[in-house]
Coordinates of C-alpha atoms in Angstrom, one line a residue:
Chain V
D1 CA -173.2 -4.6 -13.6
V2 CA -171.0 -7.4 -12.5
K3 CA -171.0 -10.2 -15.0
V4 CA -169.7 -13.7 -14.2
T5 CA -169.8 -16.1 -17.1
Q6 CA -169.3 -19.9 -17.2
S7 CA -168.1 -21.7 -20.3
S8 CA -170.9 -24.2 -20.5
R9 CA -174.5 -24.4 -19.2
Y10 CA -174.7 -28.1 -19.6
L11 CA -172.0 -30.7 -19.9
V12 CA -172.0 -34.5 -20.2
K13 CA -168.8 -36.4 -19.6
R14 CA -167.8 -40.0 -19.1
T15 CA -166.2 -41.5 -16.0
G16 CA -162.5 -41.0 -16.0
E17 CA -162.5 -38.0 -18.3
K18 CA -160.6 -34.9 -17.4
V19 CA -163.1 -32.0 -17.2
F20 CA -162.4 -28.3 -17.3
L21 CA -164.9 -25.7 -16.1
E22 CA -164.1 -22.1 -16.9
C23 CA -165.3 -19.0 -15.2
V24 CA -164.6 -15.4 -16.2
Q25 CA -165.6 -12.2 -14.4
D26 CA -165.4 -8.7 -15.8
M27 CA -165.3 -6.5 -12.6
D28 CA -161.7 -6.8 -11.7
H29 CA -162.6 -8.8 -8.6
E30 CA -159.8 -10.2 -6.5
N31 CA -161.7 -13.1 -5.1
M32 CA -163.2 -16.0 -7.0
F33 CA -165.0 -19.1 -5.8
W34 CA -166.2 -22.5 -7.0
Y35 CA -169.2 -24.1 -5.4
R36 CA -171.3 -27.2 -6.1
Q37 CA -175.0 -27.3 -5.4
D38 CA -176.8 -30.6 -4.6
P39 CA -180.4 -31.1 -3.5
G40 CA -180.6 -31.0 0.3
L41 CA -177.0 -30.0 0.7
G42 CA -177.1 -26.4 -0.3
L43 CA -174.0 -24.6 -1.6
R44 CA -170.7 -26.2 -0.7
L45 CA -167.4 -24.4 -1.3
I46 CA -164.8 -26.4 -3.3
Y47 CA -162.0 -24.0 -3.8
F48 CA -161.4 -20.2 -3.7
S49 CA -158.7 -17.8 -4.8
Y50 CA -158.0 -14.4 -3.5
D51 CA -155.3 -13.5 -6.0
V52 CA -153.7 -14.6 -9.2
K53 CA -151.9 -18.0 -8.7
M54 CA -153.3 -18.2 -5.2
K55 CA -155.8 -20.8 -4.1
E56 CA -157.3 -22.1 -0.9
K57 CA -159.2 -25.3 -0.3
G58 CA -162.8 -25.0 0.6
D59 CA -164.9 -27.6 2.4
I60 CA -164.9 -30.3 -0.3
P61 CA -161.7 -30.1 -2.4
E62 CA -161.2 -33.8 -2.9
G63 CA -161.2 -34.8 -6.5
Y64 CA -160.9 -31.2 -7.7
S65 CA -158.1 -28.8 -8.5
V66 CA -158.1 -25.2 -9.7
S67 CA -156.1 -22.8 -11.7
R68 CA -155.9 -19.0 -11.7
E69 CA -153.4 -17.7 -14.2
K70 CA -155.2 -14.4 -14.8
K71 CA -157.2 -12.2 -12.5
E72 CA -160.4 -12.5 -14.4
R73 CA -160.4 -16.3 -15.0
F74 CA -160.7 -19.2 -12.5
S75 CA -160.8 -22.8 -13.7
L76 CA -162.1 -25.8 -12.0
I77 CA -160.5 -29.1 -13.0
L78 CA -161.8 -32.6 -12.4
E79 CA -158.8 -34.8 -13.1
S80 CA -160.7 -38.0 -13.4
A81 CA -164.5 -37.4 -13.4
S82 CA -166.6 -39.8 -11.3
T83 CA -170.4 -40.2 -11.1
N84 CA -170.5 -38.6 -7.7
Q85 CA -169.3 -35.4 -9.2
T86 CA -172.6 -35.0 -11.2
S87 CA -173.8 -31.7 -9.9
M88 CA -174.5 -28.0 -10.5
Y89 CA -171.3 -26.1 -10.4
L90 CA -171.4 -22.4 -9.6
C91 CA -168.7 -19.8 -9.9
A92 CA -168.7 -16.6 -7.9
S93 CA -166.5 -13.5 -7.5
S94 CA -166.2 -10.7 -5.0
S95 CA -164.2 -7.6 -4.5
G96 CA -161.3 -7.8 -2.1
R97 CA -161.9 -4.3 -0.9
R98 CA -160.5 -3.8 2.6
G99 CA -162.7 -2.3 5.2
S100 CA -166.0 -3.5 3.8
Y101 CA -168.2 -6.6 3.4
N102 CA -168.1 -7.9 -0.1
E103 CA -171.1 -9.7 -1.6
Q104 CA -170.5 -12.5 -4.0
F105 CA -171.8 -12.4 -7.5
F106 CA -172.6 -15.7 -9.2
G107 CA -172.5 -17.1 -12.7
P108 CA -175.4 -19.0 -14.3
G109 CA -174.0 -22.4 -13.3
T110 CA -172.9 -25.5 -15.2
R111 CA -175.0 -28.6 -14.9
L112 CA -172.4 -31.4 -15.2
T113 CA -173.5 -35.0 -15.7
V114 CA -170.9 -37.8 -15.4
L115 CA -172.0 -41.1 -17.0
Chain Y
D1 CA -170.3 -28.7 10.9
Q2 CA -173.2 -26.6 9.6
Q3 CA -172.7 -23.0 10.8
V4 CA -175.8 -21.6 9.1
K5 CA -179.0 -23.6 9.4
Q6 CA -182.2 -23.2 7.5
N7 CA -184.9 -25.5 8.8
S8 CA -188.3 -26.2 7.1
P9 CA -186.8 -26.9 3.6
S10 CA -190.0 -25.9 1.8
L11 CA -192.8 -23.4 2.2
S12 CA -196.0 -22.9 0.3
V13 CA -197.9 -19.6 0.6
Q14 CA -200.8 -18.0 -1.1
E15 CA -200.2 -15.1 -3.4
G16 CA -200.6 -11.8 -1.5
R17 CA -199.7 -13.4 1.9
I18 CA -196.5 -13.1 3.9
S19 CA -193.6 -15.5 3.4
I20 CA -191.3 -15.9 6.4
L21 CA -188.0 -17.7 6.1
N22 CA -185.9 -18.4 9.1
C23 CA -182.1 -18.9 9.5
D24 CA -180.0 -19.7 12.6
Y25 CA -176.2 -19.4 12.9
T26 CA -173.8 -20.8 15.4
N27 CA -170.6 -18.8 14.9
S28 CA -170.6 -15.7 17.1
M29 CA -167.9 -14.1 14.8
F30 CA -170.5 -13.7 12.0
D31 CA -171.5 -10.1 11.7
Y32 CA -172.9 -9.7 8.2
F33 CA -175.8 -11.7 6.8
L34 CA -177.1 -12.0 3.3
W35 CA -180.1 -13.6 1.5
Y36 CA -179.8 -15.0 -2.0
K37 CA -182.6 -16.1 -4.3
K38 CA -182.1 -18.9 -6.8
Y39 CA -184.2 -20.0 -9.7
P40 CA -183.7 -23.5 -11.3
A41 CA -180.8 -23.6 -13.8
E42 CA -179.6 -20.1 -12.8
G43 CA -177.0 -18.8 -10.4
P44 CA -178.1 -17.3 -7.0
T45 CA -178.7 -13.6 -7.1
F46 CA -178.2 -11.3 -4.1
L47 CA -181.5 -10.2 -2.5
I48 CA -180.8 -8.3 0.7
S49 CA -178.3 -8.0 3.5
I50 CA -177.9 -6.8 7.1
S51 CA -174.9 -6.0 9.3
S52 CA -174.9 -6.8 13.0
I53 CA -175.1 -3.1 14.0
K54 CA -178.7 -3.2 12.8
D55 CA -181.7 -5.3 13.7
K56 CA -183.8 -4.6 10.6
N57 CA -183.2 -3.8 6.9
E58 CA -186.0 -3.2 4.4
D59 CA -185.9 -3.1 0.6
G60 CA -189.3 -2.9 -1.0
R61 CA -191.3 -6.1 -0.3
F62 CA -188.3 -7.7 1.5
T63 CA -187.4 -7.2 5.1
V64 CA -184.6 -8.9 7.0
F65 CA -184.7 -9.0 10.8
L66 CA -181.7 -9.9 13.0
N67 CA -181.8 -11.1 16.6
K68 CA -178.1 -11.3 17.6
S69 CA -178.7 -12.6 21.1
A70 CA -180.7 -15.6 19.6
K71 CA -178.3 -15.9 16.6
H72 CA -181.3 -15.8 14.4
L73 CA -182.4 -13.9 11.3
S74 CA -185.6 -14.0 9.2
L75 CA -186.6 -12.8 5.8
H76 CA -190.1 -11.5 5.3
I77 CA -191.6 -11.2 1.9
V78 CA -194.8 -9.1 1.8
P79 CA -196.9 -9.5 -0.3
S80 CA -195.7 -12.7 -1.8
Q81 CA -195.9 -13.0 -5.6
P82 CA -195.7 -16.0 -8.0
G83 CA -192.3 -14.7 -9.2
D84 CA -191.0 -15.2 -5.7
S85 CA -191.2 -18.9 -6.1
A86 CA -187.5 -19.9 -5.8
V87 CA -184.9 -21.3 -3.4
Y88 CA -183.7 -18.9 -0.8
F89 CA -180.3 -19.2 0.7
C90 CA -179.2 -17.5 3.9
A91 CA -175.4 -16.7 4.1
A92 CA -173.1 -15.2 6.8
S93 CA -169.6 -13.9 7.0
A94 CA -167.2 -12.4 9.5
W95 CA -165.3 -9.2 9.1
G96 CA -162.1 -9.7 7.2
N97 CA -163.1 -13.1 5.9
N98 CA -163.9 -13.4 2.2
R99 CA -165.8 -16.6 2.5
L100 CA -169.6 -16.9 3.0
A101 CA -171.1 -19.7 5.0
F102 CA -174.4 -20.8 3.3
G103 CA -177.4 -22.6 4.7
K104 CA -179.0 -25.4 2.7
G105 CA -181.8 -23.3 1.3
N106 CA -185.6 -23.0 1.6
Q107 CA -187.8 -23.8 -1.4
V108 CA -190.7 -21.2 -1.5
V109 CA -193.7 -21.9 -3.7
V110 CA -196.2 -19.0 -4.1
I111 CA -199.6 -20.3 -5.2
P112 CA -201.5 -17.9 -7.5

């Protein structure tokens, strides 16, 4: 079974702090994604990566950056946390197999609160 | 611009009855559709999918119907069980695109 793990389930940070959210997958997937989920807004894509050291902006990249130094690990960075970044953050991965549709597998999520 | 739309944000249904969730999409390039289920404080889990070459896919109590001409799909859960109480997300993708477009989700409450 695919396993996607996230470094923290719950995190409380102060405004202005630098925040790192870590995600690790164990299925040798090429693609990794960061989403945030907010009530009434569904899942919104922040950034994704289709290869090591590659990244693409999603729909709401402002205020975030990412890092993918190893295939299995994808980090989301909040350079200076703000209260409007309080949210549930979800990491996902999928295979980059050509010639097929590739379902995304999600981690358990990190509930981040910025005070 | 919301490419995948789920109206009726919440649904309450009696245990044993049918739950029907609807999803509309606007992008005619979408040709693969998925439903995810999400419990509070957990990540979404894949439920069922359908490709555009089919109009129906069934997996146990879950059936997804696709109407390409109407750009509409629906998820039927029969019979509904209390453990089905969750948020359900509709998602879509296009061939060769690694991204999924998600709807905003439907909250389902199954009343015992």
